[in-house]
XYZ file of C-alpha atoms in Angstrom:
598
model
C 0.000 0.000 0.000
C 1.355 3.423 -0.917
C 1.400 6.417 1.408
C 2.159 8.900 -1.335
C -0.418 11.323 -2.740
C -1.229 10.027 -6.257
C -4.391 12.168 -6.738
C -4.963 15.538 -8.376
C -5.796 18.605 -6.292
C -9.527 18.312 -7.121
C -9.605 14.562 -6.341
C -7.815 15.171 -3.088
C -10.355 17.854 -2.123
C -13.343 15.596 -2.906
C -11.963 12.606 -1.015
C -11.057 14.870 1.918
C -14.687 15.999 2.148
C -15.806 12.367 1.926
C -13.593 11.320 4.825
C -14.772 14.236 6.956
C -18.325 13.014 6.478
C -17.502 9.377 7.295
C -15.766 10.250 10.569
C -19.093 11.502 11.961
C -21.625 9.571 9.837
C -24.498 9.629 12.337
C -24.820 13.411 12.046
C -25.891 13.041 8.388
C -28.783 10.632 9.031
C -32.145 10.928 10.715
C -32.572 9.528 14.174
C -33.955 6.000 14.032
C -37.153 5.008 15.812
C -35.097 2.912 18.216
C -32.954 5.916 19.143
C -36.055 7.917 19.973
C -37.199 5.094 22.253
C -34.026 3.263 23.085
C -35.695 0.971 25.543
C -38.890 -1.048 25.703
C -40.888 -0.565 28.871
C -42.532 -3.300 30.778
C -46.278 -3.581 30.066
C -48.066 -0.750 31.838
C -49.321 -3.184 34.430
C -47.721 -6.577 34.711
C -49.993 -8.766 36.790
C -48.201 -11.317 38.959
C -49.357 -13.177 42.019
C -47.101 -13.743 45.008
C -46.215 -17.312 44.060
C -45.238 -16.274 40.516
C -43.124 -13.377 41.821
C -41.274 -15.583 44.332
C -40.816 -18.321 41.726
C -39.296 -15.881 39.229
C -37.112 -14.336 41.973
C -35.826 -17.821 42.796
C -35.289 -18.529 39.092
C -33.240 -15.333 38.794
C -30.926 -16.098 41.737
C -30.407 -19.636 40.423
C -29.449 -18.399 36.961
C -25.779 -17.849 36.028
C -26.591 -14.238 35.094
C -28.413 -13.404 38.342
C -26.356 -10.273 39.082
C -27.225 -8.733 35.705
C -30.976 -8.831 36.387
C -31.021 -6.181 39.108
C -33.920 -4.101 37.717
C -36.152 -7.129 37.115
C -35.431 -8.589 40.557
C -36.183 -5.267 42.283
C -39.436 -5.031 40.325
C -40.408 -8.553 41.495
C -39.247 -7.807 45.037
C -41.507 -4.745 45.196
C -44.433 -6.756 43.792
C -43.926 -9.587 46.334
C -43.522 -7.117 49.211
C -46.839 -5.455 48.306
C -48.590 -8.842 48.129
C -47.286 -9.853 51.565
C -48.208 -6.474 53.038
C -51.734 -6.639 51.576
C -52.308 -10.172 52.876
C -51.081 -9.215 56.372
C -53.430 -6.218 56.279
C -56.286 -8.532 55.243
C -55.517 -10.754 58.236
C -55.467 -7.649 60.447
C -58.942 -6.664 59.154
C -60.198 -10.199 59.790
C -58.805 -9.960 63.324
C -60.460 -6.632 64.071
C -63.714 -7.523 62.231
C -63.979 -10.500 64.563
C -64.121 -8.065 67.483
C -60.533 -8.579 68.643
C -58.356 -5.653 69.824
C -55.978 -4.500 67.067
C -53.031 -4.411 69.483
C -53.346 -8.191 70.009
C -52.933 -8.874 66.321
C -49.980 -11.089 65.454
C -49.431 -12.809 62.131
C -46.297 -14.044 60.373
C -46.840 -14.457 56.642
C -45.890 -18.027 55.549
C -43.857 -16.677 52.581
C -41.995 -13.939 54.526
C -39.017 -16.174 55.358
C -38.638 -17.297 51.746
C -38.919 -13.691 50.538
C -36.200 -12.551 52.996
C -33.906 -15.432 52.006
C -34.255 -14.681 48.285
C -33.558 -10.958 48.806
C -30.495 -11.760 50.933
C -29.044 -14.253 48.437
C -29.658 -11.928 45.485
C -27.917 -9.040 47.274
C -24.817 -11.178 47.687
C -24.899 -12.244 44.024
C -25.480 -8.701 42.808
C -22.631 -7.391 44.964
C -20.330 -10.052 43.495
C -21.514 -9.200 39.981
C -20.975 -5.447 40.548
C -17.505 -6.071 41.911
C -16.685 -8.241 38.884
C -18.083 -5.557 36.538
C -15.913 -2.871 38.139
C -12.828 -5.053 37.748
C -13.705 -5.861 34.125
C -14.373 -2.222 33.285
C -11.046 -1.202 34.796
C -9.223 -3.808 32.681
C -11.227 -2.813 29.605
C -10.305 0.841 30.145
C -6.602 -0.013 30.246
C -6.979 -2.191 27.143
C -8.832 0.513 25.173
C -6.209 3.103 26.149
C -3.542 0.730 24.839
C -5.521 0.390 21.555
C -5.585 4.196 21.213
C -1.809 4.288 21.702
C -1.417 1.651 18.962
C -3.622 3.730 16.673
C -1.647 6.872 17.445
C 1.656 5.104 16.768
C 0.267 3.771 13.486
C 0.160 7.210 11.902
C 2.989 8.870 13.842
C 5.692 6.191 13.979
C 4.876 3.700 11.200
C 7.900 1.960 9.738
C 8.283 1.469 5.945
C 6.637 -1.711 4.633
C 3.910 -1.836 7.299
C 0.552 -3.001 5.927
C -1.558 -0.107 7.180
C -4.872 -1.551 5.960
C -4.349 -4.783 7.877
C -3.144 -2.917 10.965
C -6.092 -0.514 11.086
C -8.538 -3.388 10.539
C -7.023 -5.267 13.494
C -7.206 -2.137 15.663
C -10.851 -1.480 14.750
C -11.859 -5.102 15.375
C -9.985 -5.093 18.672
C -11.792 -1.873 19.660
C -15.171 -3.311 18.657
C -14.591 -6.510 20.660
C -13.308 -4.753 23.765
C -15.659 -4.828 26.739
C -17.537 -1.995 28.381
C -15.964 0.737 30.495
C -17.476 2.986 33.158
C -19.918 5.579 31.783
C -17.839 8.384 33.303
C -14.872 7.288 31.156
C -16.648 6.357 27.924
C -17.304 9.737 26.298
C -13.752 11.088 26.584
C -12.304 7.679 25.672
C -14.543 7.319 22.598
C -13.865 10.885 21.387
C -10.138 10.303 21.793
C -10.331 7.096 19.739
C -12.246 8.692 16.852
C -9.990 11.723 16.909
C -6.951 9.546 16.301
C -8.880 7.442 13.769
C -9.637 10.621 11.818
C -5.992 11.620 12.036
C -5.027 8.223 10.659
C -7.413 8.603 7.699
C -5.929 11.979 6.908
C -2.417 10.537 7.143
C -3.233 7.993 4.437
C -3.511 10.791 1.876
C -6.978 9.388 1.338
C -5.687 6.320 -0.426
C -8.407 5.379 -2.902
C -7.820 1.642 -2.677
C -8.170 1.642 1.085
C -11.352 3.715 1.033
C -12.964 1.442 -1.544
C -12.211 -1.652 0.560
C -13.463 0.091 3.697
C -16.677 1.187 1.990
C -17.272 -2.259 0.514
C -16.721 -3.958 3.876
C -19.168 -1.661 5.695
C -21.753 -1.881 2.915
C -21.713 -5.652 3.291
C -22.356 -5.236 7.025
C -25.272 -2.896 6.315
C -26.811 -5.415 3.950
C -26.605 -8.183 6.593
C -28.337 -5.887 9.091
C -31.099 -5.046 6.585
C -31.646 -8.748 5.790
C -32.013 -9.586 9.466
C -34.429 -6.664 9.983
C -36.601 -8.040 7.156
C -36.794 -11.385 8.979
C -37.947 -9.592 12.124
C -41.039 -8.326 10.295
C -42.431 -11.873 10.601
C -41.243 -12.545 14.163
C -44.386 -13.736 16.068
C -43.191 -12.371 19.439
C -43.422 -8.622 18.927
C -41.430 -7.666 22.030
C -38.577 -9.909 20.914
C -38.547 -8.243 17.477
C -38.409 -4.767 19.042
C -35.539 -5.718 21.330
C -33.448 -7.212 18.515
C -34.205 -4.217 16.277
C -32.683 -1.966 18.914
C -29.521 -4.084 18.834
C -29.388 -3.853 14.998
C -29.491 -0.053 15.190
C -26.576 -0.162 17.598
C -24.571 -2.296 15.141
C -25.472 0.112 12.310
C -24.035 3.066 14.179
C -20.941 1.365 15.534
C -19.824 -1.115 12.860
C -21.465 -0.249 9.498
C -19.899 3.199 8.939
C -18.753 4.620 6.549
C -20.053 3.577 3.124
C -19.809 5.190 -0.305
C -22.013 8.233 -0.690
C -24.222 6.691 -3.408
C -25.262 3.877 -0.972
C -25.431 5.905 2.225
C -28.920 7.418 1.926
C -30.382 4.463 0.028
C -29.412 1.842 2.612
C -30.424 4.048 5.520
C -33.885 4.722 4.066
C -34.405 1.003 3.463
C -33.408 0.134 7.020
C -35.520 2.944 8.474
C -38.603 1.849 6.519
C -38.300 -1.712 7.827
C -37.838 -0.377 11.372
C -41.023 1.701 11.080
C -43.005 -1.339 9.908
C -41.839 -3.342 12.922
C -42.787 -0.505 15.277
C -46.237 -0.322 13.713
C -46.871 -3.848 15.025
C -47.032 -2.417 18.545
C -50.758 -1.930 17.947
C -51.115 -5.714 17.505
C -49.493 -6.245 20.884
C -51.851 -3.734 22.493
C -54.906 -5.420 20.971
C -53.872 -8.861 22.257
C -53.200 -7.474 25.734
C -56.558 -5.679 25.807
C -58.431 -8.865 24.831
C -56.639 -10.922 27.487
C -57.271 -8.283 30.153
C -61.011 -8.160 29.394
C -61.197 -11.971 29.675
C -59.326 -11.805 32.986
C -61.739 -9.136 34.273
C -64.727 -11.342 33.457
C -63.133 -14.320 35.224
C -62.234 -12.284 38.327
C -65.761 -10.843 38.568
C -67.141 -14.388 38.352
C -64.900 -15.434 41.273
C -66.149 -12.469 43.328
C -69.745 -13.529 42.695
C -69.016 -17.094 43.839
C -67.530 -15.817 47.109
C -70.593 -13.592 47.628
C -72.871 -16.658 47.337
C -70.805 -18.487 49.984
C -71.148 -15.433 52.252
C -74.951 -15.733 52.149
C -75.766 -19.314 53.285
C -79.268 -20.624 53.849
C -80.871 -21.182 57.231
C -78.812 -22.571 60.138
C -75.444 -23.228 58.462
C -73.440 -25.742 60.498
C -69.746 -26.300 61.186
C -69.316 -28.581 58.154
C -70.799 -25.922 55.851
C -68.354 -23.272 57.039
C -65.367 -25.597 56.873
C -66.196 -26.509 53.263
C -66.837 -22.842 52.473
C -63.461 -21.850 53.938
C -61.656 -24.358 51.699
C -63.663 -23.259 48.650
C -62.962 -19.560 49.289
C -59.255 -20.274 49.688
C -59.253 -22.034 46.299
C -61.138 -19.109 44.736
C -58.735 -16.628 46.300
C -55.763 -18.527 44.849
C -57.446 -18.625 41.437
C -58.135 -14.872 41.578
C -54.488 -14.064 42.355
C -53.260 -16.403 39.602
C -55.451 -14.740 36.993
C -53.607 -12.147 34.920
C -54.033 -8.376 34.689
C -57.255 -6.493 33.966
C -57.734 -3.132 32.176
C -55.825 -0.503 34.115
C -58.785 1.842 34.602
C -60.745 -0.969 36.326
C -57.889 -2.596 38.223
C -58.290 -0.756 41.552
C -62.084 -1.170 41.626
C -61.813 -4.891 40.839
C -59.245 -5.412 43.597
C -61.307 -3.442 46.136
C -64.444 -5.454 45.279
C -62.488 -8.648 45.847
C -61.153 -7.517 49.243
C -64.566 -6.288 50.435
C -66.178 -9.592 49.413
C -63.538 -11.574 51.310
C -64.044 -9.450 54.426
C -67.801 -9.942 54.238
C -67.317 -13.709 54.072
C -64.928 -13.677 57.032
C -67.323 -11.531 59.063
C -70.155 -14.022 58.484
C -67.900 -16.964 59.317
C -66.591 -15.290 62.498
C -70.138 -14.474 63.650
C -70.999 -18.168 63.507
C -67.971 -19.267 65.493
C -68.517 -16.549 68.097
C -71.808 -18.234 68.920
C -69.881 -21.389 69.861
C -67.944 -19.542 72.538
C -70.986 -19.553 74.862
C -70.545 -23.269 75.641
C -66.823 -22.727 76.262
C -67.678 -20.044 78.845
C -70.012 -22.494 80.598
C -67.184 -25.096 80.761
C -64.869 -22.428 82.179
C -67.340 -21.672 84.992
C -67.530 -25.375 85.924
C -63.731 -25.752 86.042
C -63.376 -22.609 88.147
C -65.754 -24.216 90.682
C -63.528 -27.337 90.801
C -60.437 -25.137 91.351
C -62.139 -23.345 94.250
C -63.136 -26.661 95.870
C -59.520 -27.922 95.507
C -58.106 -24.749 97.079
C -60.590 -24.920 99.976
C -59.505 -28.489 100.871
C -55.809 -28.625 99.843
C -54.579 -28.118 103.458
C -57.075 -30.522 105.052
C -55.677 -33.579 106.847
C -58.964 -35.469 107.048
C -57.547 -38.080 104.675
C -60.544 -40.423 104.608
C -62.697 -37.641 103.135
C -60.225 -35.488 101.177
C -58.284 -38.223 99.340
C -61.443 -39.558 97.566
C -62.567 -35.947 97.082
C -59.419 -34.970 95.174
C -59.569 -38.090 93.031
C -63.182 -37.241 92.177
C -62.160 -33.632 91.345
C -59.524 -34.926 88.917
C -62.028 -37.243 87.221
C -64.609 -34.449 86.845
C -61.973 -32.124 85.386
C -61.296 -34.582 82.557
C -64.997 -34.871 81.694
C -65.563 -31.137 81.201
C -65.122 -29.910 77.618
C -62.994 -27.121 76.113
C -62.674 -23.630 77.584
C -61.559 -20.385 75.868
C -58.007 -20.874 74.603
C -56.708 -17.789 76.430
C -57.638 -19.370 79.813
C -56.610 -23.007 79.205
C -53.079 -22.865 80.618
C -53.872 -20.598 83.556
C -56.734 -22.616 85.010
C -54.808 -25.888 84.527
C -51.836 -24.518 86.454
C -54.126 -23.326 89.270
C -55.860 -26.699 89.526
C -52.619 -28.690 89.312
C -50.974 -26.539 91.991
C -53.868 -27.108 94.428
C -53.836 -30.887 93.790
C -50.029 -31.125 94.128
C -50.131 -29.180 97.397
C -52.640 -31.619 98.839
C -50.931 -34.837 97.709
C -47.439 -33.629 98.697
C -48.769 -32.829 102.167
C -50.467 -36.195 102.288
C -47.274 -38.110 101.402
C -45.153 -36.025 103.767
C -47.436 -36.643 106.712
C -47.767 -40.342 105.865
C -44.033 -41.020 105.506
C -42.483 -38.720 108.101
C -42.310 -41.389 110.776
C -40.333 -43.704 108.498
C -37.771 -41.189 107.297
C -34.450 -41.064 108.999
C -33.653 -37.549 107.810
C -30.156 -37.295 109.293
C -29.052 -40.564 107.756
C -30.574 -39.452 104.475
C -28.434 -36.294 104.567
C -25.240 -38.317 105.121
C -26.125 -40.614 102.201
C -26.902 -37.652 99.915
C -23.664 -35.939 100.945
C -21.684 -39.016 99.886
C -23.538 -39.218 96.556
C -22.828 -35.517 95.920
C -19.111 -36.100 96.444
C -19.243 -39.073 94.044
C -20.969 -36.868 91.450
C -18.327 -34.157 91.731
C -15.618 -36.738 90.884
C -17.303 -37.723 87.570
C -15.395 -36.756 84.387
C -16.223 -37.062 80.660
C -14.518 -40.419 80.159
C -16.323 -43.522 78.821
C -19.013 -44.738 81.210
C -19.493 -41.313 82.819
C -23.098 -40.983 81.642
C -24.027 -44.363 83.103
C -22.367 -43.384 86.386
C -24.347 -40.127 86.488
C -27.588 -42.048 85.873
C -26.742 -44.477 88.681
C -26.024 -41.628 91.134
C -29.264 -39.808 90.141
C -31.347 -42.983 90.587
C -29.839 -43.560 94.027
C -30.548 -39.918 94.924
C -34.207 -40.249 93.872
C -34.690 -43.222 96.208
C -33.423 -41.351 99.292
C -36.023 -39.678 101.494
C -36.101 -36.187 102.932
C -33.308 -34.397 104.827
C -33.508 -31.980 107.802
C -34.998 -28.603 106.863
C -31.739 -26.753 107.653
C -29.868 -29.109 105.267
C -32.302 -28.839 102.350
C -29.794 -26.717 100.405
C -27.962 -29.929 99.487
C -30.675 -30.565 96.864
C -29.838 -27.311 95.031
C -26.120 -28.084 95.313
C -26.698 -31.540 93.786
C -28.814 -30.177 90.921
C -26.129 -27.579 90.114
C -23.399 -30.230 90.051
C -25.647 -32.504 87.947
C -26.117 -29.791 85.290
C -22.358 -29.163 85.136
C -21.554 -32.863 84.663
C -24.270 -33.285 82.014
C -22.910 -30.274 80.156
C -19.396 -31.720 80.388
C -20.690 -34.938 78.824
C -22.751 -33.016 76.211
C -26.057 -34.444 77.403
C -29.513 -32.960 78.021
C -31.075 -33.489 81.473
C -34.312 -34.711 79.885
C -32.386 -37.523 78.149
C -31.118 -38.895 81.487
C -32.324 -42.384 82.353
C -33.276 -42.496 86.039
C -35.481 -44.441 88.434
C -37.085 -43.776 91.781
C -38.981 -40.654 90.737
C -42.221 -39.871 92.527
C -45.469 -39.624 90.594
C -45.281 -35.831 90.648
C -41.650 -35.883 89.513
C -42.502 -38.268 86.658
C -45.439 -36.068 85.637
C -43.273 -32.948 85.712
C -40.507 -34.617 83.707
C -43.001 -35.902 81.140
C -44.454 -32.403 80.803
C -40.995 -30.903 80.226
C -40.158 -33.585 77.639
C -43.447 -32.923 75.800
C -42.652 -29.195 75.720
C -39.138 -29.916 74.411
C -40.547 -32.316 71.761
C -43.055 -29.698 70.596
C -40.350 -27.037 70.316
C -38.000 -29.389 68.443
C -40.735 -30.425 66.001
C -41.452 -26.759 65.296
C -37.755 -26.063 64.675
C -37.489 -29.106 62.364
C -40.560 -28.018 60.351
C -39.113 -24.521 60.028
C -35.757 -25.851 58.760
C -37.487 -28.181 56.268
C -39.644 -25.290 55.050
C -36.510 -23.198 54.520
C -34.986 -26.003 52.439
C -38.163 -26.203 50.337
C -37.550 -22.617 49.184
C -34.784 -23.962 46.966
C -35.707 -25.709 43.733
C -33.362 -28.669 44.250
C -31.987 -28.651 47.827
C -28.984 -30.911 48.260
C -26.427 -31.686 50.934
C -23.731 -31.001 48.326
C -24.837 -27.354 48.187
C -22.350 -25.405 50.397
C -25.099 -22.969 51.371
C -27.248 -25.807 52.770
C -24.652 -28.117 54.341
C -24.877 -26.530 57.797
C -28.698 -26.559 57.669
C -28.739 -30.309 56.892
C -26.297 -30.988 59.783
C -28.460 -28.988 62.201
C -31.564 -30.832 60.974
C -29.940 -34.255 61.533
C -28.849 -33.258 65.044
C -32.309 -32.040 66.033
C -33.998 -35.162 64.622
C -31.637 -37.406 66.636
C -32.344 -35.380 69.793
C -36.092 -35.589 69.089
C -35.979 -39.379 68.750
C -34.139 -39.712 72.107
C -36.728 -37.537 73.857
C -39.607 -39.548 72.389
C -38.035 -42.783 73.653
C -37.631 -41.284 77.148
C -41.251 -40.068 77.133
C -42.418 -43.540 76.072
C -40.455 -45.081 78.936
C -42.098 -42.738 81.451
C -45.629 -43.300 80.108
C -45.254 -47.091 79.897
C -43.601 -47.269 83.332
C -40.493 -49.024 82.023
């Protein structure tokens, strides 16, 4: 390739003007439809239910490109948050409509934990993605600056024999393939690159051969873009066609410039005409959406009418009717939320009608169940009478009368039905305390003559010393159980020595902790009836708490599409779950032993 000027003065002037135009080609063409709207909005109202939003949020965080989908995830997060808030508010209205004080309202949405977990995981992924993007942009900036230096050296320090056409093509391809840089750096960087590119063109003395090859290459690119745009005219998914058309306009501006003047306007007009035809298809999309929304509105209104019918039962609806109605309404509610969007101008009214209808149903249902509370109040009055009788006689020592009396009180208590839930625990504790006071007094008075309290103290003192010597070596647990059984079989000690019991219990807890064992798992004999009852009650409480914790952990695992022990994020959860299940099984065995008397 020659670098000498082989053109006449007039030719040189014409080519110079041509190059000046090609260095800023976009200024000579109209703005494309995509440039005027360089993004495609979401539909004006994208209808999602809570399950769909959470499912898509989970799909996003499980995708390799999760960090790139920040805007979509935030949109879904806001949708899900509104759903949860609305449903909590509905529960609050149900609570207050039932006549309950608003300050006693407490409700944890079943999807709140999953929502929080998804938001937390996405934040970590997005932070990692942003950090990676910053690192990539920094490297890309350094690489693009190095390309500019190569371009500058190409027209300032080129050695004889260098193939300038090949070199500039490599530089331009390298620039086109280089990754993104920070927006704050792009404008200056891009202007600097095109400045030196223009300088290079001028340095070539406008070599005709080079310009012809450059024009031909770019014209071929334009033709490929036009061909692809023609195919998009028949793309059935309109939104997909619009998105790809935007990308084609970007290629046109960045990679298909310049071309010879006789093709410049012709190709642009052809491409612009195709673009306009594709944009005209937006009306088709609107028509389809409108038809779907009207169908959804009709379906949602039908659901509202069905709920209204269930809110207006015939005469004397019974418990079975309301239970079936509750299940039916829940199915209808789910169907309503799954149904897509409705016309925007009717959306708020449709939603309000739905909420009002649900509240009316709940009010009717609650009114029925309030009527059942009258019998519970009657049961409460009967049990309060039994408690008063027990308290009046718990200090009596007329054993022939009071022992049968207390047994009869216990039998009558079991026969009385349910009481209001808020009073269940309190009245049971009051009744149990009165009964325990009586029977403890009865056993104490009956056995006092047989107890050698001083000898008992000496025996307990020796057992306490044996307990303090226990370590965590093999067989220690069995030794602790043996000491505890022996302790249970020893009678009372003098009142001024009763502190030895607290000292023993403290030492017992320390040794159990040393051997990594729970007190409720301890196998022991010699417990009194009251002690067995108390231990069984504690074990039942522990079992209930453990079962709740296990259900919660399993629910958390179900948030993930395919939970696995091989997943590093879930390994600790699986280990905790195994540990709690093993502990639960041990407690159930101990409870069975107590109940069966083994």
